[in-house]
Amino acid sequence: MGIEERKEREKEHRKEEILDAAQKVFFDKGLPTATMDEIAEAAELSKGTLYLYYKSKEDLYLGVMMRGMQVLFSEYEVLAASLDSPLRKIIKLSELYIDFFASNRNFFRMFHFLQMPQFHKQVSEEMQQYCGVETRRLWDMVIGIMKKGMEAGILRSDLDPTEIGIILWSSSSALMMRGDTEGDRWKERFNIDLSHTLEVSNRLFLNAILTDKGRKEFAAI
Amino acid sequence: MGIEERKEREKEHRKEEILDAAQKVFFDKGLPTATMDEIAEAAELSKGTLYLYYKSKEDLYLGVMMRGMQVLFSEYEVLAASLDSPLRKIIKLSELYIDFFASNRNFFRMFHFLQMPQFHKQVSEEMQQYCGVETRRLWDMVIGIMKKGMEAGILRSDLDPTEIGIILWSSSSALMMRGDTEGDRWKERFNIDLSHTLEVSNRLFLNAILTDKGRKEFAAI
DNA sequence: AGTATTAAATGACTAACAGTCAGTATATAA
DNA sequence: TTATATACTGACTGTTAGTCATTTAATACT
């Protein structure tokens, strides 16, 4: 009785095809300018069909966004499983995020939508749930890497690994976001290269959270 | 010939009345859910009239947002003109922003719209221009305070005052934003109080950018 | 095979809303 | 009192998210 299973697979496949189409259109136009008709056109389906698979345009948007999250997550997974030293893992954590920003700009921009519920009009409970669960997996991974660093004695033990994780992540995000949208203006107005600013920020912060041992190891790299 | 002038005043007054109405509605419902008809109703004007004063719903939203920016700006202005020491000014700069976040949550949320052009559909060139100019005034003030700190020898002179300003601002913003939208979840999931995390972040960062002299003064406070 | 049943897809339709503009009312000038 | 300019109105248009009665296709049954 493989028919049920095949149908299930085809259904999943159709969902992915719709995401492919939505991704193209959203990358091109952004959430408010993209239309469901365009996405249907791109998917070679009727608009009604889109709604058999996703509850709203915003759900579809978040569906695409979650692909970006998965990309980042799987890169972190590789990092966490690697044989690098705890310090190198923490450094690479930042670098990976910066690389992700550089090569997946469109996904990066989408991330912010999740965090701004005041711009949600039709996000379904389920999708919000799903996003929350996956986001948490990402955080657990980041926090896990921080904890390892603390156990290895390179991170100050008077700090909370979760707090450090969120601070590092948030400050990086914020600077990348500003670099993305206002990088040129900062360059011409203040002669500031925001990607340099991000490096400075991470270096300052890293030095602030490392133990003497950690700082020595860091200096040796 | 004071008629022209009076009319000019009345026009400005009408613009403000419209902003009052828009503020109420936007605070209540957020950008996507608020409707121009509601705002017109609240302003006791017809919808058409709104468009004599503002080019689009998004322009109106940014108009309200700029009021929040002015509030923050004028508080910074008082601080900059105060007789506090350079170090105290820098500390108060953070505190002021945190206070603003606490007591003007709705304005704070609006700030993010400006920074996300991917969610702009109808923002006029003029409004964008206006926002840019005012934002720059705010930045100049922040950067000015940092420069004074550097001249006073309490901030490391190998760092760029503009970079320090933007890092401090961005990391604070990001943590407040997360606290705003996900504070409860972080509390229950990780037992983290994000307003505490913000304090930690600012303290770590401050210690990282202060000179020995600055750190001594800081410890004495 | 032919027929019944179930599932997938369609696209015309509705409702809601941003933005427009021809027309009205009000104030000033002649 | 009449003419002109200015402020305002609200019915109207165009667009688009989301729906649903109907059609099409696939599977099950006899």
Short mmCIF file of C-alpha atoms (C1' of nucleotides) in Angstrom, two decimals:
data_model
loop_
_atom_site.label_atom_id
_atom_site.label_comp_id
_atom_site.label_asym_id
_atom_site.label_seq_id
_atom_site.Cartn_x
_atom_site.Cartn_y
_atom_site.Cartn_z
CA MET A 1 0.00 0.00 0.00
CA GLY A 2 2.56 2.62 -1.16
CA ILE A 3 0.01 4.97 -2.68
CA GLU A 4 -0.60 6.89 0.52
CA GLU A 5 3.11 7.34 0.96
CA ARG A 6 3.62 8.46 -2.62
CA LYS A 7 0.83 10.99 -2.28
CA GLU A 8 2.37 12.25 0.91
CA ARG A 9 5.69 12.67 -0.89
CA GLU A 10 4.03 14.44 -3.80
CA LYS A 11 2.28 16.76 -1.41
CA GLU A 12 5.57 17.65 0.23
CA HIS A 13 7.10 18.10 -3.18
CA ARG A 14 4.34 20.44 -4.24
CA LYS A 15 4.86 22.46 -1.06
CA GLU A 16 8.53 22.80 -1.95
CA GLU A 17 7.73 23.79 -5.53
CA ILE A 18 5.46 26.51 -4.21
CA LEU A 19 8.25 27.68 -1.89
CA ASP A 20 10.62 27.76 -4.87
CA ALA A 21 8.28 30.04 -6.73
CA ALA A 22 7.59 32.19 -3.68
CA GLN A 23 11.29 32.49 -2.99
CA LYS A 24 11.98 33.81 -6.46
CA VAL A 25 9.20 36.38 -6.24
CA PHE A 26 9.89 37.45 -2.65
CA PHE A 27 13.61 37.82 -3.31
CA ASP A 28 12.76 39.95 -6.29
CA LYS A 29 10.10 42.16 -4.80
CA GLY A 30 9.89 41.85 -1.05
CA LEU A 31 6.81 40.97 0.96
CA PRO A 32 4.53 43.94 0.33
CA THR A 33 5.17 44.26 -3.39
CA ALA A 34 5.00 40.59 -4.31
CA THR A 35 1.51 39.34 -5.14
CA MET A 36 0.00 35.92 -4.73
CA ASP A 37 -0.95 35.95 -8.41
CA GLU A 38 2.69 36.40 -9.36
CA ILE A 39 3.71 33.55 -7.12
CA ALA A 40 0.96 31.35 -8.57
CA GLU A 41 2.13 32.26 -12.05
CA ALA A 42 5.72 31.41 -11.16
CA ALA A 43 4.62 28.10 -9.64
CA GLU A 44 2.45 27.33 -12.69
CA LEU A 45 -0.50 26.82 -10.40
CA SER A 46 -3.67 28.71 -9.69
CA LYS A 47 -3.83 31.05 -6.75
CA GLY A 48 -6.39 28.88 -5.02
CA THR A 49 -3.93 26.01 -4.95
CA LEU A 50 -1.40 28.06 -3.02
CA TYR A 51 -3.96 28.36 -0.26
CA LEU A 52 -4.34 24.58 -0.10
CA TYR A 53 -0.73 24.46 1.04
CA TYR A 54 -0.21 27.73 2.91
CA LYS A 55 -2.68 29.69 4.94
CA SER A 56 -1.62 33.18 3.93
CA LYS A 57 0.91 35.19 2.03
CA GLU A 58 2.75 35.86 5.28
CA ASP A 59 2.89 32.17 6.08
CA LEU A 60 4.41 31.59 2.68
CA TYR A 61 6.93 34.35 3.36
CA LEU A 62 7.90 32.76 6.64
CA GLY A 63 8.08 29.41 4.91
CA VAL A 64 10.74 30.79 2.61
CA MET A 65 12.48 32.49 5.52
CA MET A 66 12.72 29.18 7.33
CA ARG A 67 14.71 27.79 4.43
CA GLY A 68 17.31 30.42 5.18
CA MET A 69 17.21 29.47 8.82
CA GLN A 70 17.80 25.83 7.88
CA VAL A 71 20.81 26.78 5.76
CA LEU A 72 22.36 28.64 8.66
CA PHE A 73 21.41 25.91 11.09
CA SER A 74 23.05 23.15 9.10
CA GLU A 75 26.26 25.17 8.80
CA TYR A 76 26.27 25.60 12.56
CA GLU A 77 25.66 21.91 12.96
CA VAL A 78 28.78 21.11 10.96
CA LEU A 79 30.73 23.59 13.04
CA ALA A 80 29.48 22.17 16.34
CA ALA A 81 30.45 18.66 15.27
CA SER A 82 33.90 19.73 14.07
CA LEU A 83 37.14 19.07 15.90
CA ASP A 84 38.00 22.73 16.33
CA SER A 85 38.93 24.01 19.77
CA PRO A 86 36.14 25.69 21.75
CA LEU A 87 37.69 29.10 21.10
CA ARG A 88 37.92 28.54 17.38
CA LYS A 89 34.31 27.40 17.37
CA ILE A 90 33.21 30.62 18.97
CA ILE A 91 35.21 32.67 16.50
CA LYS A 92 33.90 30.65 13.58
CA LEU A 93 30.37 31.08 14.88
CA SER A 94 30.64 34.80 14.19
CA GLU A 95 32.42 34.28 10.92
CA LEU A 96 29.80 31.84 9.70
CA TYR A 97 27.04 34.30 10.42
CA ILE A 98 28.93 37.04 8.61
CA ASP A 99 29.49 34.75 5.63
CA PHE A 100 25.85 33.83 5.65
CA PHE A 101 24.96 37.49 5.57
CA ALA A 102 27.29 38.05 2.65
CA SER A 103 26.05 35.19 0.53
CA ASN A 104 22.41 34.92 1.58
CA ARG A 105 21.44 38.55 1.87
CA ASN A 106 17.85 37.90 0.90
CA PHE A 107 17.32 35.28 3.57
CA PHE A 108 19.02 37.49 6.11
CA ARG A 109 16.58 40.29 5.38
CA MET A 110 13.66 37.97 5.80
CA PHE A 111 14.78 36.98 9.29
CA HIS A 112 13.74 40.36 10.61
CA PHE A 113 10.13 39.85 9.72
CA LEU A 114 9.80 37.07 12.26
CA GLN A 115 10.94 39.37 15.00
CA MET A 116 8.49 42.17 14.28
CA PRO A 117 5.04 40.97 15.23
CA GLN A 118 3.71 44.48 14.74
CA PHE A 119 4.04 43.82 11.01
CA HIS A 120 2.24 40.48 11.17
CA LYS A 121 -1.31 40.56 9.93
CA GLN A 122 -2.04 37.01 8.81
CA VAL A 123 0.66 34.81 10.30
CA SER A 124 -0.99 31.59 11.42
CA GLU A 125 -0.55 30.12 14.86
CA GLU A 126 0.97 26.97 13.36
CA MET A 127 3.58 28.82 11.35
CA GLN A 128 4.53 30.93 14.34
CA GLN A 129 4.82 27.73 16.34
CA TYR A 130 6.99 26.10 13.70
CA CYS A 131 9.26 29.13 13.48
CA GLY A 132 9.57 29.22 17.24
CA VAL A 133 10.62 25.58 17.45
CA GLU A 134 13.23 25.87 14.71
CA THR A 135 14.56 29.12 16.10
CA ARG A 136 14.99 27.46 19.42
CA ARG A 137 17.05 24.67 17.86
CA LEU A 138 19.37 27.32 16.45
CA TRP A 139 19.69 29.03 19.82
CA ASP A 140 20.36 25.76 21.61
CA MET A 141 23.22 25.16 19.24
CA VAL A 142 24.72 28.62 19.76
CA ILE A 143 24.34 28.38 23.51
CA GLY A 144 25.83 24.88 23.47
CA ILE A 145 28.96 26.18 21.80
CA MET A 146 29.25 28.90 24.43
CA LYS A 147 28.84 26.40 27.23
CA LYS A 148 31.65 24.27 25.83
CA GLY A 149 33.84 27.34 25.82
CA MET A 150 33.07 27.97 29.43
CA GLU A 151 33.77 24.39 30.42
CA ALA A 152 37.08 24.61 28.61
CA GLY A 153 37.96 27.60 30.75
CA ILE A 154 38.40 30.07 27.94
CA LEU A 155 35.18 31.97 28.70
CA ARG A 156 34.65 33.88 31.91
CA SER A 157 32.66 31.68 34.26
CA ASP A 158 31.00 34.64 35.97
CA LEU A 159 28.99 35.22 32.81
CA ASP A 160 25.99 33.31 31.57
CA PRO A 161 26.59 31.39 28.33
CA THR A 162 23.07 32.10 27.14
CA GLU A 163 23.47 35.81 27.74
CA ILE A 164 26.78 35.86 25.95
CA GLY A 165 25.28 34.01 23.02
CA ILE A 166 22.39 36.39 22.66
CA ILE A 167 24.60 39.46 23.01
CA LEU A 168 27.04 38.27 20.38
CA TRP A 169 24.27 37.31 18.00
CA SER A 170 22.22 40.45 18.50
CA SER A 171 25.04 42.91 18.12
CA SER A 172 26.24 41.15 14.98
CA SER A 173 22.75 41.07 13.50
CA ALA A 174 22.16 44.71 14.20
CA LEU A 175 25.41 45.84 12.63
CA MET A 176 24.93 43.65 9.57
CA MET A 177 21.43 44.94 9.14
CA ARG A 178 22.61 48.51 9.30
CA GLY A 179 25.42 47.72 6.92
CA ASP A 180 22.92 46.20 4.56
CA THR A 181 20.52 49.10 4.44
CA GLU A 182 22.71 52.09 5.22
CA GLY A 183 26.24 50.94 4.53
CA ASP A 184 26.78 53.36 1.66
CA ARG A 185 25.42 56.31 3.57
CA TRP A 186 27.71 55.63 6.52
CA LYS A 187 30.64 55.36 4.18
CA GLU A 188 30.06 58.72 2.59
CA ARG A 189 28.78 60.61 5.63
CA PHE A 190 31.12 59.37 8.30
CA ASN A 191 33.71 57.49 6.28
CA ILE A 192 32.89 54.36 8.24
CA ASP A 193 32.98 50.87 6.81
CA LEU A 194 30.34 49.01 8.77
CA SER A 195 31.81 45.60 8.02
CA HIS A 196 34.97 46.85 9.71
CA THR A 197 32.84 48.12 12.57
CA LEU A 198 31.40 44.65 12.93
CA GLU A 199 34.90 43.18 13.21
CA VAL A 200 35.83 45.75 15.82
CA SER A 201 32.66 45.03 17.74
CA ASN A 202 33.19 41.30 17.76
CA ARG A 203 36.83 41.66 18.74
CA LEU A 204 36.04 44.02 21.61
CA PHE A 205 33.27 41.80 22.81
CA LEU A 206 35.28 38.62 22.52
CA ASN A 207 38.13 40.08 24.55
CA ALA A 208 35.62 41.15 27.16
CA ILE A 209 34.22 37.66 27.66
CA LEU A 210 37.41 35.59 27.43
CA THR A 211 39.42 34.48 30.44
CA ASP A 212 43.14 35.24 30.58
CA LYS A 213 43.71 31.77 29.20
CA GLY A 214 41.26 32.39 26.42
CA ARG A 215 42.81 35.75 25.54
CA LYS A 216 46.24 34.19 25.32
CA GLU A 217 44.97 31.52 23.00
CA PHE A 218 43.14 34.16 20.98
CA ALA A 219 46.27 36.29 20.63
CA ALA A 220 48.16 33.25 19.37
CA ILE A 221 45.77 32.71 16.46
CA MET B 1 -0.62 90.96 5.73
CA GLY B 2 -0.73 88.28 8.41
CA ILE B 3 -3.25 86.12 6.59
CA GLU B 4 -0.64 84.10 4.74
CA GLU B 5 1.17 83.46 7.96
CA ARG B 6 -1.96 82.46 9.80
CA LYS B 7 -2.88 80.05 7.02
CA GLU B 8 0.58 78.60 7.16
CA ARG B 9 0.19 78.08 10.91
CA GLU B 10 -3.21 76.51 10.46
CA LYS B 11 -1.81 74.17 7.86
CA GLU B 12 0.93 73.06 10.23
CA HIS B 13 -1.65 72.67 12.94
CA ARG B 14 -3.80 70.48 10.73
CA LYS B 15 -0.79 68.34 9.89
CA GLU B 16 -0.21 67.84 13.61
CA GLU B 17 -3.86 67.02 14.23
CA ILE B 18 -3.66 64.38 11.55
CA LEU B 19 -0.52 62.99 13.17
CA ASP B 20 -2.32 62.92 16.52
CA ALA B 21 -5.06 60.79 15.01
CA ALA B 22 -2.62 58.58 13.11
CA GLN B 23 -0.56 58.08 16.25
CA LYS B 24 -3.55 56.86 18.18
CA VAL B 25 -4.54 54.42 15.46
CA PHE B 26 -1.04 53.18 14.66
CA PHE B 27 -0.22 52.67 18.33
CA ASP B 28 -3.40 50.68 18.63
CA LYS B 29 -3.17 48.56 15.52
CA GLY B 30 0.22 48.76 13.87
CA LEU B 31 0.91 49.70 10.29
CA PRO B 32 -0.69 46.86 8.35
CA THR B 33 -3.88 46.65 10.38
CA ALA B 34 -4.61 50.36 10.71
CA THR B 35 -6.67 51.78 7.87
CA MET B 36 -6.71 55.27 6.41
CA ASP B 37 -10.47 55.39 6.95
CA GLU B 38 -9.97 54.80 10.66
CA ILE B 39 -7.37 57.53 10.84
CA ALA B 40 -9.65 59.90 8.94
CA GLU B 41 -12.45 59.04 11.34
CA ALA B 42 -10.19 59.69 14.33
CA ALA B 43 -9.05 63.00 12.83
CA GLU B 44 -12.65 63.98 12.04
CA LEU B 45 -11.66 64.59 8.45
CA SER B 46 -12.34 62.84 5.18
CA LYS B 47 -9.83 60.40 3.84
CA GLY B 48 -9.12 62.65 0.88
CA THR B 49 -7.93 65.37 3.21
CA LEU B 50 -5.28 63.11 4.72
CA TYR B 51 -3.76 62.85 1.28
CA LEU B 52 -3.56 66.64 0.99
CA TYR B 53 -1.10 66.54 3.86
CA TYR B 54 0.64 63.20 3.52
CA LYS B 55 1.47 61.27 0.39
CA SER B 56 0.76 57.79 1.65
CA LYS B 57 -0.11 55.71 4.66
CA GLU B 58 3.55 54.84 5.06
CA ASP B 59 4.54 58.50 4.99
CA LEU B 60 2.03 59.12 7.73
CA TYR B 61 3.48 56.22 9.70
CA LEU B 62 6.96 57.65 9.37
CA GLY B 63 5.61 61.06 10.30
CA VAL B 64 4.44 59.62 13.60
CA MET B 65 7.70 57.73 14.02
CA MET B 66 9.63 60.97 13.64
CA ARG B 67 7.81 62.37 16.64
CA GLY B 68 9.37 59.60 18.67
CA MET B 69 12.73 60.42 17.19
CA GLN B 70 12.27 64.06 18.22
CA VAL B 71 11.45 63.03 21.78
CA LEU B 72 14.62 61.02 22.02
CA PHE B 73 16.62 63.71 20.30
CA SER B 74 15.55 66.44 22.66
CA GLU B 75 16.41 64.29 25.65
CA TYR B 76 19.86 63.72 24.21
CA GLU B 77 20.16 67.44 23.61
CA VAL B 78 19.58 68.15 27.28
CA LEU B 79 22.13 65.52 28.20
CA ALA B 80 24.75 66.89 25.81
CA ALA B 81 24.31 70.39 27.22
CA SER B 82 24.48 69.20 30.83
CA LEU B 83 27.45 69.65 33.13
CA ASP B 84 28.00 65.93 33.64
CA SER B 85 31.45 64.49 33.12
CA PRO B 86 32.14 62.88 29.73
CA LEU B 87 31.97 59.42 31.30
CA ARG B 88 28.66 60.10 32.98
CA LYS B 89 27.31 61.41 29.69
CA ILE B 90 28.18 58.18 27.95
CA ILE B 91 26.58 56.13 30.69
CA LYS B 92 23.50 58.29 30.67
CA LEU B 93 23.31 58.00 26.91
CA SER B 94 22.60 54.29 27.31
CA GLU B 95 20.30 54.83 30.23
CA LEU B 96 18.29 57.42 28.37
CA TYR B 97 17.76 55.07 25.47
CA ILE B 98 16.69 52.31 27.81
CA ASP B 99 14.28 54.67 29.57
CA PHE B 100 12.94 55.77 26.23
CA PHE B 101 12.35 52.14 25.33
CA ALA B 102 10.53 51.57 28.60
CA SER B 103 8.24 54.57 28.38
CA ASN B 104 7.81 54.95 24.63
CA ARG B 105 7.51 51.37 23.51
CA ASN B 106 5.28 52.22 20.59
CA PHE B 107 7.66 54.78 19.14
CA PHE B 108 10.55 52.42 19.66
CA ARG B 109 8.80 49.76 17.61
CA MET B 110 8.16 52.21 14.83
CA PHE B 111 11.85 53.03 14.53
CA HIS B 112 12.50 49.66 12.95
CA PHE B 113 10.31 50.37 9.98
CA LEU B 114 12.66 53.09 8.79
CA GLN B 115 15.51 50.63 8.69
CA MET B 116 13.75 47.99 6.64
CA PRO B 117 13.35 49.31 3.12
CA GLN B 118 12.24 45.87 1.98
CA PHE B 119 8.97 46.64 3.75
CA HIS B 120 8.56 50.05 2.14
CA LYS B 121 6.04 50.21 -0.64
CA GLN B 122 4.91 53.81 -0.77
CA VAL B 123 7.43 55.82 1.21
CA SER B 124 7.98 59.09 -0.64
CA GLU B 125 11.40 60.40 -1.53
CA GLU B 126 10.75 63.53 0.56
CA MET B 127 9.81 61.62 3.68
CA GLN B 128 12.83 59.38 3.32
CA GLN B 129 14.96 62.49 2.91
CA TYR B 130 13.44 64.10 5.98
CA CYS B 131 13.95 60.98 8.07
CA GLY B 132 17.54 60.77 6.89
CA VAL B 133 18.30 64.34 7.89
CA GLU B 134 16.78 64.00 11.35
CA THR B 135 18.43 60.65 11.94
CA ARG B 136 21.73 62.19 11.11
CA ARG B 137 21.21 64.91 13.68
CA LEU B 138 20.69 62.22 16.28
CA TRP B 139 23.84 60.40 15.22
CA ASP B 140 25.90 63.57 15.26
CA MET B 141 24.85 64.10 18.82
CA VAL B 142 25.76 60.56 19.90
CA ILE B 143 29.07 60.71 18.10
CA GLY B 144 29.76 64.12 19.58
CA ILE B 145 29.39 62.74 23.08
CA MET B 146 31.79 59.92 22.25
CA LYS B 147 34.33 62.36 20.86
CA LYS B 148 34.23 64.39 24.05
CA GLY B 149 34.92 61.22 25.98
CA MET B 150 37.92 60.51 23.85
CA GLU B 151 39.25 64.03 24.22
CA ALA B 152 38.87 63.69 27.97
CA GLY B 153 41.04 60.60 27.87
CA ILE B 154 38.48 58.21 29.27
CA LEU B 155 37.85 56.42 25.94
CA ARG B 156 40.53 54.46 24.16
CA SER B 157 42.01 56.68 21.49
CA ASP B 158 42.80 53.75 19.19
CA LEU B 159 39.09 53.36 18.56
CA ASP B 160 36.89 55.44 16.32
CA PRO B 161 34.24 57.43 18.19
CA THR B 162 31.74 56.94 15.40
CA GLU B 163 32.26 53.20 15.41
CA ILE B 164 31.89 53.05 19.15
CA GLY B 165 28.70 55.07 18.95
CA ILE B 166 27.13 52.83 16.37
CA ILE B 167 28.15 49.64 18.18
CA LEU B 168 26.73 50.82 21.48
CA TRP B 169 23.52 51.98 19.87
CA SER B 170 23.04 48.91 17.68
CA SER B 171 23.67 46.34 20.35
CA SER B 172 21.34 48.14 22.75
CA SER B 173 18.64 48.44 20.10
CA ALA B 174 18.88 44.81 19.18
CA LEU B 175 18.62 43.57 22.74
CA MET B 176 15.74 45.88 23.55
CA MET B 177 13.92 44.78 20.45
CA ARG B 178 14.35 41.16 21.36
CA GLY B 179 13.29 41.87 24.90
CA ASP B 180 10.23 43.59 23.55
CA THR B 181 9.04 40.81 21.30
CA GLU B 182 10.46 37.70 22.92
CA GLY B 183 11.23 38.70 26.47
CA ASP B 184 8.69 36.37 28.01
CA ARG B 185 9.77 33.41 25.92
CA TRP B 186 13.41 33.90 26.92
CA LYS B 187 12.39 34.08 30.54
CA GLU B 188 10.55 30.80 30.48
CA ARG B 189 12.75 28.89 28.07
CA PHE B 190 16.19 29.91 29.25
CA ASN B 191 15.40 31.73 32.47
CA ILE B 192 17.05 34.83 31.05
CA ASP B 193 15.92 38.37 31.81
CA LEU B 194 16.81 40.29 28.67
CA SER B 195 16.86 43.64 30.43
CA HIS B 196 19.57 42.20 32.65
CA THR B 197 21.32 40.94 29.54
CA LEU B 198 21.26 44.46 28.17
CA GLU B 199 22.92 45.76 31.33
CA VAL B 200 25.58 43.07 31.09
CA SER B 201 26.15 43.87 27.45
CA ASN B 202 26.56 47.57 28.06
CA ARG B 203 28.85 47.01 31.03
CA LEU B 204 31.07 44.60 29.10
CA PHE B 205 31.23 46.92 26.16
CA LEU B 206 31.89 50.01 28.23
CA ASN B 207 34.78 48.34 30.03
CA ALA B 208 36.16 47.30 26.65
CA ILE B 209 36.26 50.83 25.28
CA LEU B 210 37.37 52.75 28.39
CA THR B 211 40.97 53.66 29.12
CA ASP B 212 42.51 52.73 32.48
CA LYS B 213 41.64 56.21 33.63
CA GLY B 214 38.09 55.79 32.42
CA ARG B 215 37.72 52.42 34.09
CA LYS B 216 38.93 53.81 37.39
CA GLU B 217 36.40 56.62 37.18
CA PHE B 218 33.72 54.12 36.21
CA ALA B 219 34.51 51.86 39.17
CA ALA B 220 34.23 54.84 41.49
CA ILE B 221 30.68 55.62 40.44
"C1'" DA C 1 -13.50 -2.90 -18.60
"C1'" DG C 2 -16.82 0.56 -16.53
"C1'" DT C 3 -18.57 3.09 -12.50
"C1'" DA C 4 -18.23 5.26 -7.87
"C1'" DT C 5 -15.57 7.74 -4.64
"C1'" DT C 6 -12.14 10.60 -3.09
"C1'" DA C 7 -8.60 14.09 -3.59
"C1'" DA C 8 -6.38 17.98 -6.13
"C1'" DA C 9 -6.76 21.98 -8.66
"C1'" DT C 10 -9.16 25.85 -10.67
"C1'" DG C 11 -10.48 30.71 -11.45
"C1'" DA C 12 -14.34 33.65 -11.12
"C1'" DC C 13 -15.86 36.02 -7.19
"C1'" DT C 14 -15.98 38.85 -2.74
"C1'" DA C 15 -14.36 42.00 0.56
"C1'" DA C 16 -11.25 45.26 2.01
"C1'" DC C 17 -8.49 48.95 1.37
"C1'" DA C 18 -5.13 52.57 -0.60
"C1'" DG C 19 -5.28 56.19 -3.25
"C1'" DT C 20 -7.89 59.69 -6.71
"C1'" DC C 21 -10.53 63.40 -8.38
"C1'" DA C 22 -14.62 65.91 -9.87
"C1'" DG C 23 -17.41 68.53 -7.26
"C1'" DT C 24 -18.75 71.39 -2.93
"C1'" DA C 25 -18.08 74.58 0.72
"C1'" DT C 26 -15.62 78.23 2.82
"C1'" DA C 27 -12.78 81.99 3.15
"C1'" DT C 28 -10.53 86.08 1.01
"C1'" DA C 29 -10.22 89.78 -2.55
"C1'" DA C 30 -12.19 92.83 -5.75
"C1'" DT D 1 -22.26 91.47 -4.05
"C1'" DT D 2 -19.51 88.88 -7.00
"C1'" DA D 3 -15.19 86.57 -8.35
"C1'" DT D 4 -11.33 83.88 -7.12
"C1'" DA D 5 -8.64 80.96 -4.47
"C1'" DT D 6 -8.19 77.47 -0.99
"C1'" DA D 7 -9.62 73.63 1.89
"C1'" DC D 8 -12.27 69.76 2.08
"C1'" DT D 9 -15.31 65.89 0.70
"C1'" DG D 10 -16.78 61.18 -0.27
"C1'" DA D 11 -18.14 58.40 -4.04
"C1'" DC D 12 -15.32 56.01 -7.15
"C1'" DT D 13 -11.34 53.09 -9.19
"C1'" DG D 14 -7.90 49.69 -9.18
"C1'" DT D 15 -5.56 46.28 -6.90
"C1'" DT D 16 -5.04 42.31 -4.31
"C1'" DA D 17 -5.61 38.79 -0.43
"C1'" DG D 18 -8.36 35.23 0.36
"C1'" DT D 19 -12.78 31.97 -0.73
"C1'" DC D 20 -15.59 28.46 -2.65
"C1'" DA D 21 -18.63 26.16 -5.96
"C1'" DT D 22 -17.26 23.60 -9.77
"C1'" DT D 23 -14.23 20.83 -12.68
"C1'" DT D 24 -10.56 17.55 -13.42
"C1'" DA D 25 -7.87 13.70 -12.28
"C1'" DA D 26 -6.63 9.85 -9.73
"C1'" DT D 27 -7.83 5.67 -7.13
"C1'" DA D 28 -11.05 1.98 -5.51
"C1'" DC D 29 -14.69 -1.08 -6.29
"C1'" DT D 30 -17.59 -4.48 -8.96
#
